[in-house]
Amino acid sequence: MAANRRFFLKQALLTGGGLMLNVRWALASKDKKVYGKLEEEAEFNAYIKIDPDNRIELISPNPEGGQNIKTAMPMIVADELDADWSLVSVKQADLDTEHFTRQFIGGSQAIRLGWKALRTAGASARQLLITAAANEWSVPLNEITTKESYLFHDKSGKKASYGSFAMAASKLPIPSDVQLKKKSDFSLIGTSVKNVEGPNIVTGKPLYGIDTKRPGMKIAMIVHPPAFGLKLKSFDAESVLKKPGILDVFKVKVFHEDQEQTFFDTTSFNEVVAIVGENTWSVMQAKKALKVNWESFESYKIQVDRFGRKSIKTVPAGLESTSDSMSQMAEMVHKPGNTQRNDGDINTAFDEASKVIEATYSAPFLAHNCMEPMNFFADVREDKIEMIGPLQKPELTEQALSKRLGVPVEKIDFKMTRLGGGYGRRSYAHWAIEAALISQKVKSPIKLIYSREDDMTSGIYRSTYFAKYGASLNENNELTGFYVNMGGNPESPLYANRFPAGAVKNYLAEDWEIPSNITTGSFRAPRSNFHAAAEQAFLDEVAEAAGKDPIDFRLELLRNAKDKPVGSNNDYEADRLAGVLELLKAKGNIKDMKNPGISAYFCHNTYAAMAIDLEMIDGSPIINRVVCTIDCGQVINPDSANNLMEGAIVDGIGNALYGQLTFEKGVPQKSNFDTYRMIRMPEAPKKIEVFYVENNEDPTGLGEPAFPPVFGAVANALYKATGERYYQQPFMA
């Protein structure tokens, strides 16, 4: 496959690669420093640097949060480069909007969007090396081969390292097109390569934002309102300023009232109290002793720019209780909602049905509970702002900080650390803004640290949801109608064009939303994590009513979607969704499971199917075995892919069985792991097996797609084990 120059440059603008060849095809020198490396080193583009000793440094552009992107992305470059992996080192890029785009975690898109740009980077550098060698040896280009960081000319017996031609190659014109490898020629892609961070992780090297230390650095913590619906009224700074180690206590306003906020600028409490001291212990003690008065706020409006779509968001007043909002949602699902899709005549289908199946489902607020609490280092000076910490969307955070401080982004330097968990929580970096404002006020480098309680009670939760499903069957037990009425507090989780849309003639999808001042945001596979749970549990109930095997029932619907699709907006490929179910049927040994729960779902461009076998022992679910089948196109690194699948499965099981956060008059009822139930090691599945569909598709994402189908599979397995349907999450409340 050839990639021409035009495609190459276009890809640079659209993906996480940032292949800015017009500025990056340059020599390193004393006058033109590049990433602070050797003068003799040749930098081919924003990804690749080769030194004379044949050492290769590959730059990993995207944040690393456990998805092993810091290994996978360089693997793609190295394969097309024909690099010897043992000579490769990997460096985490800083935020660098000049040479990279889309440097963020979100949507399981990094590999999918970076695939061709990363390959082109490696292939382009390899082509330059071949050209330099051909010029030096006076031989045709097509007579030179490469392998493991060496160039070969078999006819003359000549051999040279990449390093020996790196400088000469970097002086050559950019190739107008490069030939990418055939899939059959991959040497690294598709193999299990060990995590490049593994040795640092197991030896406790400082990798995380919370590890950051700088000379003269102070410690800061914040105090936020104890309830959603409250705001800061006053505080007694003198009550703690005389305590040992305390340097300052003051109010921080995160955003100006009239500041237009982007999608990820969400903050729960716009005014908080900052406490700054010499060490963590002193600040924690002062935080406990500080006397603060709070008051209710009135409803207010925020200007929002959601990726170019501008709107006014109203934040309601009041102190919300979960019991009240759940009752309100339970009423909403029985009323007509906003029609998002309407195929055929749903009313006639139900009027003429031989059987009608209906069920309602609900799910609570969930906290992200990253193992590394929110933290950030900031050093705000007149001439430069240095920011260090774990972020999912550093470029967007930089823009927000630039706007808040009134300084150009060129003065702000964001260094990305490894994330100790993200799952969407670190997309909303209000704490980084807080850190910068605190540093600016005290004129000192500071590290802001959230306590576990701060983190769990300061918002940006998974929304709480409610849904009603209905299905009609004719006398032949064929599905003739299907409807869903779904909504949430405060967002709807509905995907109106997902399966079984397109597979049934009469289909209705409605939704609604209830406003809330409890802040919510992205949570691993946003919205899909509930949509899949309810949909897949309901499909099993319908299959049972039709007297059909749950896998065969889904496959029957998918044949309808392929052969006689209804509508033109179906956002899944029926063949690929059927493919993961067929693979599950072939590889899962489901007949040997005691109580198999089945599900299948498409999201984030990837298809996943799941079979979970559990049994109830002394009232507790014991997960004996999980089989997961995935169609994610080309698998880059099977080891890391399996790790992602296993992590998503364990995470999904824990949230399905135990995850829950409730509110009483605006106050979160859980604040630490002594009350917020997480899955424990003995509760993890005894065995997890993952199988991948083999095809010629380009790679898609893996961080999120296996998470949503877990919930429905757990619900269906519980039904098999107990004879009772589980409609309300968490199932083991």
Short mmCIF file of C-alpha atoms in Angstrom, two decimals, residues 340-343 495-503 507 561 565-573 602:
data_model
loop_
_atom_site.label_atom_id
_atom_site.label_comp_id
_atom_site.label_asym_id
_atom_site.label_seq_id
_atom_site.Cartn_x
_atom_site.Cartn_y
_atom_site.Cartn_z
CA GLN A 340 -34.80 9.90 17.92
CA ARG A 341 -35.79 7.16 15.49
CA ASN A 342 -39.14 5.79 14.30
CA ASP A 343 -39.29 2.95 11.77
CA TYR A 495 -27.78 5.43 20.84
CA ALA A 496 -30.82 5.28 18.59
CA ASN A 497 -29.09 3.69 15.59
CA ARG A 498 -27.40 0.80 17.35
CA PHE A 499 -28.49 -2.83 17.10
CA PRO A 500 -31.28 -3.98 16.99
CA ALA A 501 -32.16 -0.84 15.02
CA GLY A 502 -32.17 -1.87 11.37
CA ALA A 503 -33.02 -5.48 12.21
CA TYR A 507 -38.72 0.30 15.88
CA ALA A 561 -30.13 -6.41 9.33
CA PRO A 565 -31.94 -3.67 6.55
CA VAL A 566 -34.47 -1.19 7.82
CA GLY A 567 -33.38 2.43 7.52
CA SER A 568 -30.05 3.80 6.36
CA ASN A 569 -28.50 5.14 9.55
CA ASN A 570 -27.55 1.89 11.26
CA ASP A 571 -24.15 2.55 12.80
CA TYR A 572 -22.88 -1.04 12.90
CA GLU A 573 -21.90 -3.67 10.33
CA PHE A 602 -20.69 -2.50 19.10
#
